[in-house]
Amino acid sequence: MKKIIYTFALLLCSVLGFTQNIVTITDADLGNGTYNWTNDNTYLLDGFVYVEEGGVLNIEAGTVIKGKASPTDGNLASALIITRGAKINANGNAAQPIIFTAETDDISNISDLGLNNRGLWGGLIMLGNAPVAEDGGSDFIEGLPSTETRAYYGGDNPADNSGTLTYVSIRHGGAELEPDVEINGLTLGGVGSGTTIDYLEVVSNLDDGIELFGGKVNIKHAAVAYCGDECFDYDEGWSGNGQFWFGMVGFDKGDQPGEHDGSEATPGSTYDFPSFPHIYNATYIGPGDTAVSVKCPAVMTIKARGAGIYANSIFTDFAKAGLQIEDKPAADGDDSYGYFLRDSIQILNSIWYAAGWNSVDDIVKVAADAEHAGASELKASFSGAWANEIGNPGLNNIDHGSYQFLTEILGNGNLDPRPQSNSIAYQNLASYDGLDGFFTEVSYKGAFGEENWMLGWTALDAYGFLDQTSGIENVALAVNTLQVFPNPTTASQINVTIDSPETFNATIAIYNELGQKLNMEVPVKINTGNNTISLPLSTLPQGIYQLIITNEKGATAATSFILE
C-alpha cells in the first residue's frame, strides 16, 4: 500500500478540478514587480527569464515549473534567474514539493524519464549582494550570455536575502551551451545568509548539482544524485554552513561529490579571502568499488586556496581516493595544503569505508610533485587529532538500484542510507559547541538518523529508488485505522474516521483515478483516540477516489472510496 500511496502523493499536478493550464513565461513577463505562481498552472520557461532588482516571485506549494529545451528567443537554454536585489519565495512542503524540470517531463508518468536523462533544460540561478573573493568584489555568473548586464553577483552584505527555497526538487537540467559549458542545477552567486534553503534536491543535472560562488548562504537537507559533474561545488570564498547533505555519484557518469576551491582574487588584496564553510552530517556515496571508468577521482578535492571543515560525516563506496588537498611545489603555504597546516582545513570524526581503503595511505591522495610529497602531516591529522575512522558505517542499503536506470527507468527501491541501530555512526561524534544557531545537534554521523527525510517529495523516491518501507516505524503516520463512510456513497459529503495513538496536525486531500489532486485540501488537527471529519463532495463526478492524510513530516496514510 505504501508504494501506491507515494505514487498518488507524488503525482503533483496540483490540478484545479480536472484541468491544468500551461503558462509560458518569457523574459518580458517578469521584471521588478511581484509575481505569484500557483499550483493550478504549469509554468513553462521560454529562454532565460530574469526576476530583476526589486522583484519578488512567489511560488505556491505543489507548483511545477518546466524549461523549454529549444527556446523561441534564440537563447541556448531556458533558465530562471533571480538577480541581485530580487527574491524568490518557493515554499513547498513534503506533501507538495515545488518541481523544476524539463518540458518533456510528464509529472504524472514516473516512467517517462530516468536518472540518466540530463541536460534537457537549464536550471535555477540565484544572484546576491554578499561578498565574493574576486577582484573588485563582484563577478559574472557562468552559463549566461556575456552581454547580459543582469548576470553579475557579489557585494558587501553578508546577510543579503534572496528569498526561500523549501522542499524544491530540480530535475534533468544542465543544458550544454557549448562544449564543457553547462548550467548547474542550482547556482548560487554571492547569496547571503538571510536566504533560507532547506529540503532541496537536484537530480540528473548534466553539470554540478549545486555550485556556490562566494556568499554566506546556508543549506540544510540537500540531496544531489546522478549529476554529470560534482554534487557540491564551492569557490570564490563561500563561507556559509551546510548540514544534512546527501550526495550520490552515478554509475554511468559523474565526478566527485565535493570540489572545493577558494579565492580567485589577487593574493593579499582587499577581496582575497578563503572559502571556509562548516559542513556537518554529510553522506557521500560513490559509484561503487568497481566503477573505475567513472571520473570520480576522490570523495572530495580541496584546491585553489580552498579551505573548510567537515565533521560527523560518512564517505563510502568509492573506487579511488578519498581526500585530495592541493599542494603545489614551492607554494610557500599559499595553497590549500598551506591552509591545512594553519588548521583551516579539518575533516573531523568522520567514517571512511570502501573495499580499497585499508589505511590512511589508501584514502589520502598526493600528487607526485607535491611540496609535501609524503603528506605526513595530513596523514597524522587524519587518523589522529581529526579522529576519523576507517570502517563499515553499517548503512541499511546503498544500492544504486542495481544500476538498472541504465537500461530501465525505475529503480528497485533498495536505497536506504540510514545507519542501522548498531552502527558506529552513533559513536565518537565531534562537538557542535561553538557553532551558530543554524546547526541541529544530533546523535549520529551522516545525513540521516532514524528518519529518511528524502521520502515522499524527491524524484529519487518518485522514481522508485528509495526503500519505501524504510523508517515506517519511525516516520509513518500515527493512524491505527482510517475509514470513509458511507462507502460507496451517493451523498454530498463523506465522513472520515481516524483512530490515532497520538495528536498531530495534518491535511486531508482527495485524488482522482489519474492521481491528480483535486481542488480540495483540508487542514485538520487529529487528536488521540477517535476522530470524525466531514468532507463535501458536491463538486465531484462519479468515480473512484483516493483519500490521503499527510502529517507535518510528509508521512501519509490512505484509503479509497467510490462516489456513485
XYZ file of C-alpha atoms in Angstrom:
564
model
C 0.000 0.000 0.000
C 2.811 2.420 0.800
C 4.108 2.283 -2.809
C 0.602 3.127 -4.053
C 0.366 5.989 -1.575
C 3.573 7.530 -2.840
C 2.518 7.072 -6.433
C -0.594 9.101 -5.755
C 1.068 11.646 -3.494
C 3.897 12.436 -5.873
C 1.814 12.931 -8.981
C 1.709 16.589 -8.047
C -0.019 18.186 -10.994
C -1.871 20.252 -8.371
C -4.893 20.200 -10.614
C -7.761 22.642 -10.174
C -10.755 20.490 -10.928
C -9.517 18.246 -13.753
C -7.623 20.747 -15.911
C -4.055 22.004 -15.887
C -3.125 25.253 -17.618
C 0.236 25.721 -19.337
C 1.509 29.275 -18.844
C 4.511 30.197 -20.996
C 6.910 32.631 -19.316
C 9.376 34.710 -21.312
C 11.796 37.333 -20.059
C 9.271 40.027 -20.964
C 6.792 38.561 -18.472
C 8.915 39.224 -15.396
C 10.738 42.301 -14.144
C 10.807 44.205 -10.855
C 7.199 43.590 -9.760
C 5.580 40.956 -7.553
C 4.573 37.732 -9.313
C 2.539 34.835 -7.918
C 2.747 31.383 -9.494
C 0.051 28.971 -8.337
C -0.238 25.213 -8.446
C -3.239 25.183 -10.763
C -0.837 26.093 -13.587
C 2.309 24.582 -15.046
C 4.808 27.335 -15.884
C 6.952 26.857 -18.999
C 10.183 28.893 -19.106
C 10.979 30.009 -22.654
C 14.631 31.113 -22.667
C 16.497 32.970 -19.920
C 13.901 34.555 -17.642
C 15.035 37.154 -15.091
C 13.419 38.428 -11.911
C 15.025 41.863 -11.685
C 16.163 44.016 -8.754
C 13.195 44.768 -6.510
C 11.139 41.931 -7.982
C 9.599 39.124 -5.925
C 8.496 35.761 -7.310
C 6.192 33.764 -5.012
C 5.666 30.102 -5.937
C 2.889 28.119 -4.292
C 3.476 24.646 -2.883
C 2.846 21.933 -5.463
C 3.672 24.123 -8.473
C 5.529 22.637 -11.449
C 7.939 24.790 -13.489
C 9.355 23.438 -16.742
C 12.094 24.665 -19.077
C 11.982 24.519 -22.867
C 14.876 22.697 -24.470
C 14.760 24.919 -27.572
C 13.697 28.444 -26.603
C 11.962 30.642 -29.162
C 14.027 33.732 -28.257
C 17.346 32.415 -29.589
C 18.878 31.544 -26.215
C 20.624 28.202 -25.973
C 18.647 27.058 -22.941
C 15.839 28.010 -20.589
C 16.555 29.019 -17.019
C 15.128 31.084 -14.172
C 17.480 33.763 -12.845
C 16.905 35.643 -9.586
C 19.146 38.717 -9.921
C 20.818 40.875 -7.278
C 18.187 42.621 -5.198
C 15.375 40.266 -6.275
C 13.758 37.430 -4.308
C 12.190 34.045 -4.885
C 9.867 32.529 -2.293
C 9.404 28.904 -3.323
C 7.770 27.368 -0.273
C 6.839 23.764 -0.905
C 6.191 21.099 1.684
C 6.706 17.355 1.963
C 3.277 16.612 0.531
C 3.506 19.288 -2.197
C 7.074 19.895 -3.367
C 7.830 22.553 -5.950
C 9.296 20.840 -9.020
C 11.601 22.374 -11.638
C 12.024 20.035 -14.590
C 12.210 19.636 -18.358
C 9.415 20.430 -20.792
C 9.263 16.769 -21.812
C 8.852 15.516 -18.243
C 5.308 14.279 -17.656
C 4.995 14.576 -13.877
C 2.023 12.211 -13.889
C 4.109 9.488 -15.568
C 7.043 8.486 -13.382
C 8.450 6.184 -16.064
C 8.928 8.659 -18.925
C 12.346 9.983 -17.821
C 15.093 8.211 -15.914
C 18.064 9.376 -13.889
C 20.305 9.244 -16.964
C 18.223 11.882 -18.804
C 20.326 15.005 -18.281
C 20.752 18.435 -19.864
C 17.141 18.786 -21.034
C 16.853 22.428 -19.868
C 18.935 24.947 -17.921
C 18.486 25.386 -14.180
C 17.788 27.790 -11.326
C 20.251 30.644 -10.759
C 20.213 32.930 -7.708
C 22.453 36.011 -7.503
C 23.001 38.171 -4.451
C 24.928 41.014 -2.819
C 27.080 39.016 -0.380
C 30.913 39.164 -0.551
C 32.805 37.110 -3.135
C 36.557 36.539 -3.297
C 37.032 38.052 -6.719
C 38.937 41.201 -7.728
C 36.560 44.130 -7.468
C 34.174 42.197 -5.218
C 31.849 41.006 -7.986
C 31.817 38.560 -10.865
C 29.782 37.438 -13.863
C 27.900 34.188 -13.367
C 28.832 31.295 -15.613
C 26.399 29.973 -18.197
C 24.692 33.249 -19.176
C 25.342 35.439 -22.260
C 28.445 37.628 -21.830
C 26.464 40.720 -22.844
C 23.878 40.291 -20.074
C 24.158 43.169 -17.569
C 21.853 41.418 -15.080
C 24.192 38.456 -14.637
C 26.579 39.980 -12.069
C 26.735 38.995 -8.423
C 28.609 39.981 -5.271
C 28.587 42.914 -2.873
C 29.196 43.896 0.734
C 26.147 42.482 2.550
C 26.865 39.041 4.088
C 23.269 38.849 5.377
C 21.688 39.596 1.989
C 18.319 37.884 1.489
C 17.461 36.329 -1.890
C 14.361 34.550 -0.565
C 13.453 30.980 0.350
C 13.686 27.521 -1.213
C 11.979 24.774 0.798
C 11.001 21.338 -0.499
C 12.201 22.118 -4.010
C 13.195 19.393 -6.490
C 15.271 20.360 -9.568
C 15.414 17.650 -12.235
C 17.046 16.838 -15.607
C 18.760 20.216 -16.152
C 22.252 21.427 -17.024
C 21.824 22.145 -20.734
C 25.128 22.305 -22.616
C 25.615 25.788 -24.077
C 28.903 24.927 -25.733
C 31.469 22.158 -25.189
C 32.191 21.871 -21.420
C 29.937 24.846 -20.587
C 26.724 23.810 -18.860
C 24.369 25.251 -16.257
C 24.316 23.906 -12.705
C 21.113 22.550 -11.222
C 21.184 25.289 -8.588
C 23.703 28.111 -8.979
C 24.245 30.443 -6.010
C 26.358 33.528 -6.721
C 27.035 35.891 -3.825
C 23.913 34.739 -1.987
C 23.709 35.902 1.615
C 22.850 34.298 4.951
C 19.422 35.934 5.025
C 18.363 33.403 2.382
C 16.723 30.144 3.503
C 17.453 26.871 1.672
C 16.107 23.732 3.343
C 14.980 20.446 1.776
C 16.406 20.802 -1.700
C 17.020 18.103 -4.309
C 18.964 18.176 -7.574
C 18.918 15.016 -9.705
C 20.229 14.189 -13.171
C 21.854 17.534 -13.917
C 24.471 17.466 -16.666
C 26.800 19.796 -14.757
C 27.179 20.261 -10.976
C 24.214 19.703 -8.728
C 24.776 22.748 -6.505
C 27.563 25.285 -7.033
C 28.237 28.183 -4.686
C 30.252 31.194 -5.814
C 31.138 33.088 -2.654
C 28.475 34.412 -0.322
C 27.312 33.277 3.101
C 24.166 31.298 2.318
C 23.406 28.230 4.458
C 21.966 24.958 3.089
C 20.206 22.266 5.113
C 18.773 18.922 3.953
C 20.189 18.809 0.434
C 20.153 15.725 -1.806
C 22.181 15.631 -5.037
C 22.341 12.486 -7.165
C 23.301 11.207 -10.610
C 24.703 14.506 -11.894
C 27.263 14.667 -14.677
C 29.797 16.635 -12.639
C 30.259 17.321 -8.915
C 27.450 17.039 -6.395
C 28.536 20.032 -4.283
C 30.988 22.609 -5.637
C 32.055 25.788 -3.843
C 34.578 28.507 -4.610
C 35.230 32.273 -4.513
C 35.169 32.377 -0.725
C 31.882 30.703 0.174
C 31.773 30.698 3.981
C 28.266 29.579 4.889
C 27.122 26.438 6.669
C 25.801 23.101 5.489
C 24.134 20.239 7.338
C 22.451 17.003 6.280
C 23.928 16.766 2.778
C 23.411 13.623 0.699
C 25.499 13.149 -2.443
C 25.455 10.100 -4.733
C 27.607 9.647 -7.834
C 26.001 7.734 -10.696
C 27.418 4.520 -12.072
C 27.338 5.769 -15.673
C 28.583 9.358 -15.287
C 29.728 11.781 -12.627
C 32.591 13.383 -10.776
C 33.404 13.627 -7.103
C 30.792 14.631 -4.517
C 32.855 17.615 -3.374
C 35.061 20.033 -5.332
C 36.078 22.857 -3.047
C 38.001 25.888 -4.291
C 38.926 29.180 -2.680
C 39.675 32.757 -3.549
C 40.097 33.935 -7.131
C 41.166 37.420 -6.073
C 44.762 38.650 -6.239
C 46.576 37.174 -3.207
C 46.776 39.674 -0.371
C 44.304 42.094 -1.947
C 41.205 43.574 -0.309
C 38.929 40.921 -1.758
C 41.180 37.931 -1.082
C 39.741 35.523 1.481
C 39.419 31.727 1.501
C 36.318 29.625 1.249
C 35.702 28.490 4.806
C 32.365 26.738 5.343
C 31.344 24.384 8.130
C 29.644 21.229 6.796
C 28.276 18.714 9.287
C 26.435 15.432 8.719
C 27.177 14.687 5.075
C 26.690 11.254 3.499
C 28.570 10.850 0.217
C 28.148 7.598 -1.736
C 30.389 6.769 -4.676
C 29.666 4.884 -7.895
C 30.783 1.564 -6.438
C 34.055 -0.135 -5.663
C 34.456 -1.394 -9.240
C 33.325 1.712 -11.135
C 36.808 2.809 -12.153
C 35.587 4.104 -15.512
C 33.615 6.908 -13.858
C 35.777 10.003 -13.414
C 35.246 10.446 -9.648
C 38.932 10.885 -8.648
C 38.182 11.275 -4.927
C 35.425 11.844 -2.399
C 36.490 15.471 -2.312
C 39.250 17.678 -3.640
C 40.154 20.897 -1.821
C 42.233 23.164 -4.020
C 42.900 26.680 -5.332
C 43.308 28.032 -1.794
C 40.046 26.491 -0.672
C 39.517 25.589 2.977
C 36.704 24.483 5.277
C 35.585 21.986 7.902
C 33.657 18.728 7.524
C 32.504 16.846 10.611
C 30.391 13.858 11.623
C 30.112 12.613 8.042
C 30.125 9.299 6.142
C 32.019 8.624 2.897
C 31.593 5.202 1.303
C 31.538 3.056 -1.872
C 34.346 4.721 -3.806
C 36.809 3.003 -6.133
C 39.555 5.596 -5.954
C 40.953 8.033 -3.396
C 39.154 9.680 -0.514
C 40.736 13.061 0.187
C 42.942 15.211 -2.019
C 44.313 18.564 -0.852
C 46.185 20.518 -3.493
C 49.833 21.006 -2.588
C 51.740 23.000 -5.170
C 55.513 22.718 -5.343
C 57.256 25.690 -3.728
C 53.939 27.387 -2.975
C 55.208 28.737 0.375
C 51.896 27.923 2.019
C 49.782 29.847 -0.488
C 47.700 26.824 -1.433
C 45.120 24.600 0.220
C 47.764 22.457 1.896
C 49.068 25.643 3.455
C 45.596 26.315 4.842
C 45.576 22.789 6.256
C 48.863 23.448 8.014
C 47.205 26.502 9.599
C 44.204 24.383 10.767
C 41.839 25.956 8.239
C 41.068 22.540 6.749
C 39.748 19.839 9.063
C 37.821 16.615 8.397
C 36.597 15.641 11.870
C 35.113 12.456 13.354
C 34.017 11.007 10.033
C 33.717 7.457 8.694
C 35.524 6.281 5.538
C 34.689 2.895 4.024
C 35.432 1.269 0.663
C 36.873 -2.034 -0.476
C 40.221 -0.473 -1.359
C 40.606 1.636 1.781
C 42.566 -0.302 4.369
C 44.633 2.540 5.793
C 45.059 6.293 5.590
C 47.578 5.730 2.773
C 44.730 4.415 0.607
C 42.487 7.391 1.368
C 44.774 10.422 1.120
C 45.824 11.257 -2.441
C 49.082 13.107 -3.011
C 50.421 14.478 -6.288
C 53.816 13.206 -7.328
C 55.253 16.738 -7.430
C 53.636 17.950 -4.200
C 55.659 20.217 -1.941
C 54.954 17.804 0.932
C 55.207 14.639 -1.127
C 54.647 12.273 1.767
C 51.760 14.304 3.224
C 52.895 13.068 6.616
C 51.251 15.957 8.455
C 47.929 15.342 6.709
C 48.004 11.599 7.361
C 48.881 12.142 11.013
C 45.966 14.543 11.486
C 43.564 12.294 9.585
C 43.884 9.347 11.916
C 44.985 11.313 14.979
C 43.629 14.706 16.009
C 40.806 14.564 13.468
C 39.553 11.256 14.928
C 38.443 9.754 11.623
C 37.570 6.076 11.447
C 38.089 3.550 8.651
C 35.308 1.017 8.959
C 31.874 -0.091 7.846
C 29.299 2.594 8.730
C 26.547 -0.022 8.785
C 24.106 1.726 6.464
C 20.906 -0.163 5.692
C 21.425 -0.270 1.923
C 23.391 1.897 -0.517
C 22.227 0.046 -3.612
C 22.028 2.374 -6.627
C 19.003 0.475 -7.837
C 21.293 -2.280 -9.163
C 22.234 0.366 -11.734
C 19.014 -0.515 -13.552
C 18.480 3.072 -14.625
C 20.999 2.438 -17.407
C 18.513 0.169 -19.146
C 15.289 0.760 -17.240
C 13.533 3.843 -15.921
C 12.703 2.914 -12.341
C 14.908 1.732 -9.506
C 14.453 -1.324 -7.343
C 13.516 0.508 -4.162
C 16.512 -0.637 -2.123
C 18.357 2.613 -1.378
C 18.240 3.323 2.356
C 21.274 5.332 3.584
C 20.229 5.407 7.245
C 22.608 3.799 9.750
C 21.473 0.627 11.462
C 20.867 0.735 15.198
C 24.251 -0.876 15.994
C 26.220 1.323 13.562
C 29.445 3.060 14.528
C 27.754 6.190 13.162
C 26.271 6.715 16.638
C 29.691 6.867 18.288
C 32.633 9.279 18.577
C 30.931 12.465 17.388
C 32.572 15.855 17.038
C 31.085 18.502 19.272
C 28.571 21.025 17.971
C 29.719 23.547 20.584
C 30.733 26.940 19.252
C 28.632 26.693 16.095
C 25.899 29.199 15.340
C 22.170 28.555 15.648
C 21.896 27.097 12.145
C 23.060 23.630 13.207
C 20.849 20.932 14.712
C 22.759 18.844 17.245
C 22.109 15.170 16.507
C 23.437 11.886 17.864
C 24.614 10.372 14.570
C 27.084 10.823 11.740
C 25.916 11.287 8.190
C 22.846 12.932 6.717
C 20.294 10.548 8.237
C 19.348 9.155 11.600
C 16.180 7.146 12.137
C 14.283 9.229 9.575
C 14.910 9.255 5.836
C 13.920 12.854 5.068
C 14.064 12.183 1.283
C 10.907 10.076 1.386
C 7.700 11.498 -0.012
C 8.860 14.537 -2.015
C 12.003 13.760 -4.028
C 12.491 12.448 -7.547
C 14.608 9.661 -6.053
C 11.539 8.489 -4.210
C 9.115 9.057 -7.094
C 11.365 7.086 -9.467
C 11.397 4.123 -7.133
C 14.963 4.222 -5.826
C 14.302 4.701 -2.132
C 13.253 1.887 0.145
C 9.569 2.682 0.609
C 9.432 0.760 3.882
C 12.422 2.467 5.462
C 11.578 4.271 8.628
C 7.922 3.246 8.711
C 8.152 2.553 12.411
C 9.706 5.981 12.953
C 8.129 8.328 10.425
C 4.890 6.653 9.360
C 1.655 8.421 10.092
C 0.340 7.646 13.552
C -3.020 6.188 12.461
C -4.477 2.922 13.717
C -7.498 2.974 11.389
C -8.612 5.239 8.549
C -12.075 4.726 7.048
C -14.634 6.540 4.902
C -18.384 6.083 5.334
C -20.749 5.644 3.667
C -18.684 3.818 1.060
C -19.871 3.574 -1.728
C -21.861 6.769 -1.408
C -24.229 8.976 -3.360
C -24.221 11.636 -0.658
C -22.958 15.202 -0.992
C -20.432 14.613 1.758
C -18.474 11.788 3.345
C -17.361 11.163 6.896
C -13.757 10.213 7.599
C -12.997 8.340 10.804
C -9.444 8.249 12.123
C -8.253 6.393 15.190
C -4.832 7.696 16.242
C -2.481 6.867 19.121
C -1.278 10.490 19.270
C -2.160 14.106 18.458
C -0.798 15.803 15.334
C -1.601 18.393 12.651
C -2.301 17.172 9.124
C -4.020 17.829 5.818
C -6.565 15.659 4.021
C -6.659 15.684 0.214
C -8.617 13.769 -2.421
C -7.095 12.402 -5.631
C -8.874 11.061 -8.700
C -8.092 7.818 -10.548
C -5.331 9.555 -12.553
C -3.529 10.521 -9.366
C -4.477 14.190 -9.789
C -5.035 16.116 -6.589
C -8.372 17.879 -6.720
C -9.135 21.401 -5.632
C -9.775 20.439 -2.039
C -7.259 20.143 0.760
C -8.453 20.431 4.344
C -6.164 21.215 7.309
C -7.116 19.173 10.369
C -5.933 18.508 13.885
C -6.020 14.816 14.772
C -6.457 14.123 18.471
C -5.543 10.978 20.355
C -8.336 8.448 20.005
C -11.278 8.528 17.599
C -11.801 11.463 15.224
C -14.607 12.094 12.717
C -14.245 14.664 9.909
C -16.834 15.566 7.258
C -15.770 16.457 3.708
C -18.030 17.902 0.959
C -18.312 16.016 -2.338
C -20.828 18.185 -4.179
C -18.353 19.231 -6.922
C -17.108 15.735 -7.753
C -18.429 13.487 -10.544
C -18.957 9.775 -10.107
C -15.794 7.710 -9.838
C -13.198 6.057 -7.633
C -11.136 8.346 -5.386
C -8.139 8.132 -3.114
C -8.203 9.996 0.209
C -4.756 10.770 1.617
C -3.950 12.223 5.006
C -0.471 13.772 5.382
C 1.196 14.915 8.586
C 3.677 17.776 9.002
C 6.639 15.495 8.246
C 5.136 14.311 4.984
C 4.200 10.825 6.211
C 0.936 9.571 4.723
C -1.912 7.131 5.112
C -4.615 6.480 2.515
C -7.909 4.841 1.788
C -10.234 4.656 -1.217
C -13.930 5.352 -1.726
C -16.494 5.206 -4.549
C -18.853 8.030 -5.461
C -21.872 6.643 -7.365
